mmCIF file of C-alpha atoms and ligand atoms in Angstrom:
data_model
loop_
_atom_site.group_PDB
_atom_site.id
_atom_site.type_symbol
_atom_site.label_atom_id
_atom_site.label_comp_id
_atom_site.label_asym_id
_atom_site.label_seq_id
_atom_site.Cartn_x
_atom_site.Cartn_y
_atom_site.Cartn_z
ATOM 1 C CA MET S 211 -54.818 43.871 15.782
ATOM 2 C CA SER S 212 -57.344 43.440 14.159
ATOM 3 C CA SER S 213 -60.479 41.390 15.959
ATOM 4 C CA THR S 214 -61.703 40.464 13.258
ATOM 5 C CA ARG S 215 -61.991 36.661 12.663
ATOM 6 C CA ILE S 216 -62.898 35.100 9.093
ATOM 7 C CA GLY S 217 -62.550 31.857 7.947
ATOM 8 C CA ILE S 218 -62.863 30.276 4.657
ATOM 9 C CA ILE S 219 -65.575 27.527 4.460
ATOM 10 C CA ILE S 220 -64.492 24.869 1.247
ATOM 11 C CA PRO S 221 -67.073 22.125 0.327
ATOM 12 C CA CYS S 222 -64.734 18.831 -1.102
ATOM 13 C CA TYR S 223 -66.377 16.042 -2.819
ATOM 14 C CA ASN S 224 -62.908 13.914 -3.747
ATOM 15 C CA GLU S 225 -61.099 16.395 -3.777
ATOM 16 C CA VAL S 226 -57.915 14.842 -3.277
ATOM 17 C CA GLU S 227 -55.805 15.612 -6.288
ATOM 18 C CA THR S 228 -56.732 19.847 -5.508
ATOM 19 C CA LEU S 229 -56.611 19.552 -1.461
ATOM 20 C CA ASP S 230 -52.981 20.023 -1.108
ATOM 21 C CA LEU S 231 -52.612 23.568 -3.645
ATOM 22 C CA THR S 232 -55.708 25.022 -2.679
ATOM 23 C CA ALA S 233 -55.044 24.602 1.321
ATOM 24 C CA GLU S 234 -51.907 26.543 0.330
ATOM 25 C CA ALA S 235 -52.352 28.991 -1.408
ATOM 26 C CA VAL S 236 -55.652 29.932 0.439
ATOM 27 C CA GLY S 237 -53.642 29.235 3.696
ATOM 28 C CA GLU S 238 -50.930 31.918 2.674
ATOM 29 C CA GLU S 239 -53.517 34.733 1.947
ATOM 30 C CA LEU S 240 -55.088 34.208 5.591
ATOM 31 C CA ARG S 241 -51.087 34.678 7.234
ATOM 32 C CA GLU S 242 -51.062 37.696 5.431
ATOM 33 C CA LEU S 243 -53.359 39.878 6.477
ATOM 34 C CA ILE S 244 -52.928 37.887 9.651
ATOM 35 C CA ASP S 245 -49.163 39.503 9.318
ATOM 36 C CA ALA S 246 -50.750 42.813 8.175
ATOM 37 C CA GLY S 247 -53.210 42.880 12.028
ATOM 38 C CA GLU S 248 -56.288 42.632 8.951
ATOM 39 C CA ILE S 249 -57.427 40.053 10.334
ATOM 40 C CA GLU S 250 -57.240 38.451 14.468
ATOM 41 C CA ILE S 251 -55.039 35.201 14.593
ATOM 42 C CA GLY S 252 -57.715 32.308 15.355
ATOM 43 C CA SER S 253 -58.824 33.413 11.161
ATOM 44 C CA PHE S 254 -59.503 30.096 9.630
ATOM 45 C CA VAL S 255 -59.750 27.211 6.496
ATOM 46 C CA CYS S 256 -62.109 25.518 7.194
ATOM 47 C CA PHE S 257 -62.867 22.324 5.064
ATOM 48 C CA VAL S 258 -65.808 20.705 4.827
ATOM 49 C CA ASP S 259 -65.789 16.796 3.248
ATOM 50 C CA ASP S 260 -69.019 15.859 1.439
ATOM 51 C CA GLY S 261 -68.637 11.725 2.004
ATOM 52 C CA SER S 262 -65.538 11.567 -0.195
ATOM 53 C CA ARG S 263 -64.872 7.857 -1.591
ATOM 54 C CA ASP S 264 -61.000 9.368 -2.324
ATOM 55 C CA GLY S 265 -58.825 9.996 0.072
ATOM 56 C CA THR S 266 -59.907 13.815 1.151
ATOM 57 C CA TRP S 267 -60.643 13.070 4.572
ATOM 58 C CA LYS S 268 -56.774 11.442 4.983
ATOM 59 C CA LYS S 269 -55.671 14.339 2.716
ATOM 60 C CA ILE S 270 -57.640 17.019 5.666
ATOM 61 C CA GLU S 271 -56.711 15.422 8.255
ATOM 62 C CA SER S 272 -52.698 16.133 7.911
ATOM 63 C CA TRP S 273 -53.113 19.301 7.023
ATOM 64 C CA LEU S 274 -55.111 20.114 10.356
ATOM 65 C CA THR S 275 -51.451 18.223 12.147
ATOM 66 C CA LYS S 276 -50.084 21.688 10.289
ATOM 67 C CA GLY S 277 -51.768 24.793 14.054
ATOM 68 C CA THR S 278 -55.098 26.039 14.231
ATOM 69 C CA LEU S 279 -55.563 27.660 10.977
ATOM 70 C CA TYR S 280 -56.347 24.875 9.298
ATOM 71 C CA ARG S 281 -59.984 23.366 10.705
ATOM 72 C CA GLY S 282 -62.267 20.096 9.128
ATOM 73 C CA VAL S 283 -65.629 19.155 9.401
ATOM 74 C CA LYS S 284 -66.660 14.799 7.803
ATOM 75 C CA LEU S 285 -70.190 14.463 6.476
ATOM 76 C CA SER S 286 -71.306 10.697 6.924
ATOM 77 C CA ARG S 287 -72.281 11.033 3.508
ATOM 78 C CA ASN S 288 -72.241 12.802 0.405
ATOM 79 C CA VAL S 289 -75.268 16.064 0.432
ATOM 80 C CA GLY S 290 -73.927 17.467 -2.898
ATOM 81 C CA HIS S 291 -72.674 20.948 -2.853
ATOM 82 C CA GLN S 292 -74.471 23.408 -1.607
ATOM 83 C CA ARG S 293 -75.792 21.303 2.520
ATOM 84 C CA ALA S 294 -72.003 20.183 2.116
ATOM 85 C CA LEU S 295 -71.672 24.577 2.110
ATOM 86 C CA LEU S 296 -74.755 24.798 5.119
ATOM 87 C CA ALA S 297 -73.126 23.145 6.618
ATOM 88 C CA GLY S 298 -69.846 24.517 6.796
ATOM 89 C CA LEU S 299 -71.383 27.642 7.464
ATOM 90 C CA MET S 300 -73.683 26.937 10.414
ATOM 91 C CA SER S 301 -70.991 24.835 12.257
ATOM 92 C CA MET S 302 -68.635 27.235 11.568
ATOM 93 C CA ARG S 303 -70.962 30.432 12.629
ATOM 94 C CA ASP S 304 -70.081 30.694 16.048
ATOM 95 C CA GLU S 305 -66.843 30.177 15.798
ATOM 96 C CA ALA S 306 -66.165 33.183 13.564
ATOM 97 C CA GLU S 307 -67.088 36.988 12.419
ATOM 98 C CA ALA S 308 -68.218 36.899 8.798
ATOM 99 C CA LEU S 309 -67.079 33.844 6.591
ATOM 100 C CA ILE S 310 -66.617 32.948 2.968
ATOM 101 C CA SER S 311 -66.663 30.334 1.225
ATOM 102 C CA MET S 312 -65.140 29.489 -2.211
ATOM 103 C CA ASP S 313 -64.546 26.120 -3.796
ATOM 104 C CA ALA S 314 -62.390 23.911 -4.360
ATOM 105 C CA ASP S 315 -60.298 23.802 -7.091
ATOM 106 C CA LEU S 316 -59.121 26.866 -6.687
ATOM 107 C CA GLN S 317 -61.324 28.876 -9.636
ATOM 108 C CA ASP S 318 -62.412 31.584 -6.923
ATOM 109 C CA PRO S 319 -58.758 32.541 -6.551
ATOM 110 C CA ALA S 320 -57.646 32.207 -3.152
ATOM 111 C CA SER S 321 -56.206 36.461 -3.639
ATOM 112 C CA THR S 322 -59.451 37.388 -3.779
ATOM 113 C CA ILE S 323 -59.699 36.909 0.108
ATOM 114 C CA PRO S 324 -58.026 39.836 0.595
ATOM 115 C CA LEU S 325 -60.500 42.161 -2.280
ATOM 116 C CA PHE S 326 -63.420 40.169 -0.319
ATOM 117 C CA VAL S 327 -62.417 40.936 3.607
ATOM 118 C CA GLY S 328 -61.716 44.672 2.551
ATOM 119 C CA ALA S 329 -65.587 44.958 1.676
ATOM 120 C CA TYR S 330 -66.200 43.156 4.984
ATOM 121 C CA LEU S 331 -64.531 45.768 6.241
ATOM 122 C CA ASP S 332 -66.215 49.320 4.484
ATOM 123 C CA GLY S 333 -69.436 48.139 5.563
ATOM 124 C CA ASN S 334 -70.886 45.560 3.815
ATOM 125 C CA GLU S 335 -72.473 42.723 5.336
ATOM 126 C CA ILE S 336 -72.826 39.974 2.023
ATOM 127 C CA VAL S 337 -69.917 39.936 -0.566
ATOM 128 C CA TYR S 338 -71.075 38.247 -3.650
ATOM 129 C CA GLY S 339 -67.526 37.074 -6.075
ATOM 130 C CA VAL S 340 -68.566 37.791 -9.689
ATOM 131 C CA ARG S 341 -66.943 35.492 -12.313
ATOM 132 C CA GLU S 342 -65.972 38.910 -14.955
ATOM 133 C CA ASP S 343 -64.629 36.530 -18.052
ATOM 134 C CA ARG S 344 -65.706 32.318 -18.183
ATOM 135 C CA SER S 345 -63.515 31.472 -20.970
ATOM 136 C CA SER S 346 -62.210 29.032 -17.981
ATOM 137 C CA ASP S 347 -65.260 27.269 -18.803
ATOM 138 C CA SER S 348 -65.959 24.691 -21.937
ATOM 139 C CA SER S 349 -68.619 26.576 -24.213
ATOM 140 C CA PHE S 350 -71.178 23.603 -23.665
ATOM 141 C CA LYS S 351 -71.557 24.663 -19.816
ATOM 142 C CA ARG S 352 -71.099 28.519 -20.914
ATOM 143 C CA GLY S 353 -74.121 28.559 -23.017
ATOM 144 C CA THR S 354 -76.170 26.543 -20.136
ATOM 145 C CA ALA S 355 -75.621 28.441 -17.772
ATOM 146 C CA GLU S 356 -76.221 32.039 -19.418
ATOM 147 C CA PHE S 357 -79.608 30.235 -20.367
ATOM 148 C CA PHE S 358 -80.122 29.347 -17.499
ATOM 149 C CA TYR S 359 -79.953 33.249 -15.502
ATOM 150 C CA ARG S 360 -81.922 34.836 -18.589
ATOM 151 C CA MET S 361 -84.627 32.530 -17.521
ATOM 152 C CA MET S 362 -84.115 32.808 -13.890
ATOM 153 C CA ARG S 363 -84.759 36.696 -14.876
ATOM 154 C CA LYS S 364 -87.278 36.405 -16.550
ATOM 155 C CA LEU S 365 -88.910 34.365 -14.271
ATOM 156 C CA GLY S 366 -88.672 37.049 -11.669
ATOM 157 C CA VAL S 367 -86.186 35.037 -9.297
ATOM 158 C CA ASP S 368 -83.303 37.566 -7.557
ATOM 159 C CA ILE S 369 -80.575 36.405 -8.561
ATOM 160 C CA VAL S 370 -76.705 38.112 -9.386
ATOM 161 C CA PRO S 371 -75.548 36.546 -12.504
ATOM 162 C CA ASN S 372 -71.940 34.750 -12.683
ATOM 163 C CA HIS S 373 -72.008 34.774 -9.307
ATOM 164 C CA ALA S 374 -71.535 31.177 -7.932
ATOM 165 C CA ASP S 375 -71.124 29.865 -4.271
ATOM 166 C CA CYS S 376 -67.934 32.374 -3.611
ATOM 167 C CA ARG S 377 -69.038 34.704 -1.061
ATOM 168 C CA LEU S 378 -68.866 37.065 1.914
ATOM 169 C CA LEU S 379 -71.382 36.495 5.381
ATOM 170 C CA GLY S 380 -71.399 38.670 7.704
ATOM 171 C CA PRO S 381 -72.607 37.670 10.976
ATOM 172 C CA ARG S 382 -75.846 39.085 9.839
ATOM 173 C CA ALA S 383 -76.344 37.640 6.724
ATOM 174 C CA LEU S 384 -75.519 33.631 9.360
ATOM 175 C CA ASP S 385 -77.788 34.416 11.588
ATOM 176 C CA ALA S 386 -80.454 35.472 9.236
ATOM 177 C CA LEU S 387 -79.759 32.305 6.789
ATOM 178 C CA SER S 388 -79.790 29.609 9.815
ATOM 179 C CA HIS S 389 -83.644 30.463 9.650
ATOM 180 C CA PHE S 390 -84.241 28.998 6.129
ATOM 181 C CA ASP S 391 -85.586 25.919 6.468
ATOM 182 C CA GLU S 392 -85.386 25.270 2.661
ATOM 183 C CA ALA S 393 -86.126 21.639 1.527
ATOM 184 C CA ASN S 394 -84.447 21.868 -2.317
ATOM 185 C CA LEU S 395 -81.413 24.001 -1.240
ATOM 186 C CA PHE S 396 -80.667 26.637 -3.540
ATOM 187 C CA LEU S 397 -78.158 29.158 -1.726
ATOM 188 C CA ARG S 398 -78.078 31.701 -4.428
ATOM 189 C CA GLY S 399 -81.019 32.177 -5.029
ATOM 190 C CA ILE S 400 -81.710 32.857 -0.941
ATOM 191 C CA VAL S 401 -79.219 35.393 -0.264
ATOM 192 C CA PRO S 402 -80.038 38.099 -2.052
ATOM 193 C CA LEU S 403 -83.820 37.386 -0.344
ATOM 194 C CA LEU S 404 -81.423 38.095 3.059
ATOM 195 C CA GLY S 405 -80.956 41.559 2.790
ATOM 196 C CA TYR S 406 -78.279 44.012 4.082
ATOM 197 C CA PRO S 407 -75.712 45.494 2.155
ATOM 198 C CA SER S 408 -74.294 44.017 -0.139
ATOM 199 C CA THR S 409 -71.461 44.305 -2.718
ATOM 200 C CA LYS S 410 -69.850 42.445 -6.169
ATOM 201 C CA ILE S 411 -66.429 42.168 -6.404
ATOM 202 C CA TYR S 412 -65.082 41.479 -10.335
ATOM 203 C CA TYR S 413 -62.780 37.971 -10.691
ATOM 204 C CA LYS S 414 -61.300 36.384 -13.342
ATOM 205 C CA ARG S 415 -62.396 32.506 -13.203
ATOM 206 C CA ASP S 416 -59.883 30.376 -13.258
ATOM 207 C CA ALA S 417 -59.745 27.137 -15.097
ATOM 208 C CA ARG S 418 -59.718 23.591 -12.153
ATOM 209 C CA ILE S 419 -56.473 23.256 -10.994
ATOM 210 C CA ALA S 420 -56.256 19.594 -10.726
ATOM 211 C CA GLY S 421 -59.448 16.882 -11.060
ATOM 212 C CA ASP S 422 -62.507 17.032 -12.982
ATOM 213 C CA SER S 423 -65.536 18.976 -11.657
ATOM 214 C CA LYS S 424 -67.291 17.452 -9.505
ATOM 215 C CA TYR S 425 -71.054 18.321 -11.429
ATOM 216 C CA PRO S 426 -71.752 16.732 -14.113
ATOM 217 C CA LEU S 427 -74.874 17.264 -16.729
ATOM 218 C CA THR S 428 -77.807 15.722 -14.177
ATOM 219 C CA LYS S 429 -76.523 17.232 -11.224
ATOM 220 C CA MET S 430 -76.293 20.494 -12.692
ATOM 221 C CA LEU S 431 -79.837 19.243 -13.751
ATOM 222 C CA ALA S 432 -81.145 18.792 -10.772
ATOM 223 C CA PHE S 433 -79.073 22.262 -9.571
ATOM 224 C CA ALA S 434 -81.438 24.328 -11.797
ATOM 225 C CA TRP S 435 -84.589 22.351 -11.486
ATOM 226 C CA ASP S 436 -84.216 23.127 -7.264
ATOM 227 C CA GLY S 437 -83.217 27.469 -8.790
ATOM 228 C CA VAL S 438 -85.959 27.430 -10.946
ATOM 229 C CA THR S 439 -89.330 25.794 -8.659
ATOM 230 C CA SER S 440 -87.631 27.226 -5.212
ATOM 231 C CA PHE S 441 -88.321 30.818 -6.135
ATOM 232 C CA SER S 442 -90.960 31.198 -8.837
ATOM 233 C CA THR S 443 -94.481 29.547 -9.292
ATOM 234 C CA LYS S 444 -94.450 30.799 -12.546
ATOM 235 C CA PRO S 445 -93.655 26.962 -13.509
ATOM 236 C CA LEU S 446 -97.211 26.221 -11.325
ATOM 237 C CA GLY S 447 -99.374 28.240 -12.767
ATOM 238 C CA PHE S 448 -98.335 26.950 -16.064
ATOM 239 C CA ILE S 449 -99.139 23.165 -15.170
ATOM 240 C CA VAL S 450 -102.568 24.791 -13.870
ATOM 241 C CA TRP S 451 -103.258 25.913 -16.910
ATOM 242 C CA LEU S 452 -102.042 23.684 -19.150
ATOM 243 C CA GLY S 453 -104.353 21.298 -17.000
ATOM 244 C CA PHE S 454 -107.277 23.165 -18.056
ATOM 245 C CA PHE S 455 -107.097 23.839 -20.981
ATOM 246 C CA VAL S 456 -106.208 20.007 -21.690
ATOM 247 C CA CYS S 457 -109.001 18.984 -20.046
ATOM 248 C CA LEU S 458 -111.359 21.652 -21.937
ATOM 249 C CA ALA S 459 -109.986 20.158 -24.681
ATOM 250 C CA THR S 460 -111.019 16.921 -24.241
ATOM 251 C CA PHE S 461 -114.605 17.687 -22.793
ATOM 252 C CA VAL S 462 -115.133 19.401 -26.269
ATOM 253 C CA VAL S 463 -113.523 16.746 -27.715
ATOM 254 C CA GLY S 464 -115.868 14.427 -26.576
ATOM 255 C CA ALA S 465 -118.949 16.728 -26.968
HETATM 256 N N1 UDP G 272 -69.116 19.711 -4.295
HETATM 257 C C1 UDP G 272 -69.301 18.958 -3.122
HETATM 258 N N2 UDP G 272 -69.932 18.065 -2.720
HETATM 259 C C2 UDP G 272 -70.844 18.098 -4.034
HETATM 260 C C3 UDP G 272 -69.986 18.317 -5.997
HETATM 261 C C4 UDP G 272 -69.474 19.242 -4.797
HETATM 262 O O1 UDP G 272 -68.634 19.339 -2.256
HETATM 263 O O2 UDP G 272 -70.896 17.129 -4.038
HETATM 264 C C5 UDP G 272 -67.846 20.522 -4.217
HETATM 265 C C6 UDP G 272 -66.857 20.594 -4.502
HETATM 266 O O3 UDP G 272 -65.607 19.216 -4.084
HETATM 267 C C7 UDP G 272 -65.723 21.977 -5.105
HETATM 268 C C8 UDP G 272 -67.438 22.669 -5.232
HETATM 269 O O4 UDP G 272 -67.592 22.005 -5.161
HETATM 270 O O5 UDP G 272 -65.223 22.085 -4.465
HETATM 271 C C9 UDP G 272 -67.780 22.670 -5.770
HETATM 272 O O6 UDP G 272 -67.785 21.409 -7.298
HETATM 273 P P1 UDP G 272 -67.039 21.634 -8.725
HETATM 274 O O7 UDP G 272 -65.803 22.857 -8.682
HETATM 275 O O8 UDP G 272 -66.567 20.400 -9.140
HETATM 276 O O9 UDP G 272 -68.137 22.858 -9.984
HETATM 277 P P2 UDP G 272 -67.932 23.211 -10.842
HETATM 278 O O10 UDP G 272 -66.995 24.877 -11.265
HETATM 279 O O11 UDP G 272 -67.300 21.580 -12.393
HETATM 280 O O12 UDP G 272 -69.375 23.352 -11.418
HETATM 281 MG MG1 MG G 273 -65.630 23.686 -9.882
#
């Protein structure tokens, strides 16, 4: 029997429609790995309720009664995906050796869990889930995502293209992450800075199993802005130069 305990962290905001399917599918994958002796019996999936206003927490509670495979963390208010995910990672990091983060809508399929575990057991401290195909996204979402990755590369920010927040972090990476004190969390930018041996696993991105996206355009733009301003000083430099030239032009016109 393996002594590797794995935890799956799933932030949930108004996910009452997806939770049963997700709990079922993720639970099934964990049970299979436990039965095969790949991971420890105490491995679990932890749902983080990010201040949902629908029956998400009630639904999570109903899964908690089904045994130690299911856990839940309830946040006092909606703090947003990134903070909810970090809260889940930090509150569960002493409960498992490695943690895998996934979305509640199974767009990152549960069948990737054995791939993450395999890559970790092969000696990787960080395993990035990369979507090799975004055909299930709307063309708007695909276009804006491609523009964002191109812009981030131009700004010199080291992020893994087509990787969202589906990843495995081992104990050393989790410890290093706990020392980051970022005000505007953009985990996709922070994790590559942690260092440590890492690898990627590729999968097809499915469509949301139920419900609607919890990332409306305003939230998406705020998130992209956090990504740009937290990891690159180039926009700041641009503003300084712009201010300088406007000032100079004012003097010239004034004279
Ligand atoms: N989410 C969250 N808090 C929020 C918004 C979203 O915890 O304020 C969760 C959501 O429940 C899901 C994940 O973050 O598990 C990703 O959200 P979603 O699938 O709606 O984003 P998309 O895939 O459309 O970009
Ligand atoms: Mg989604």
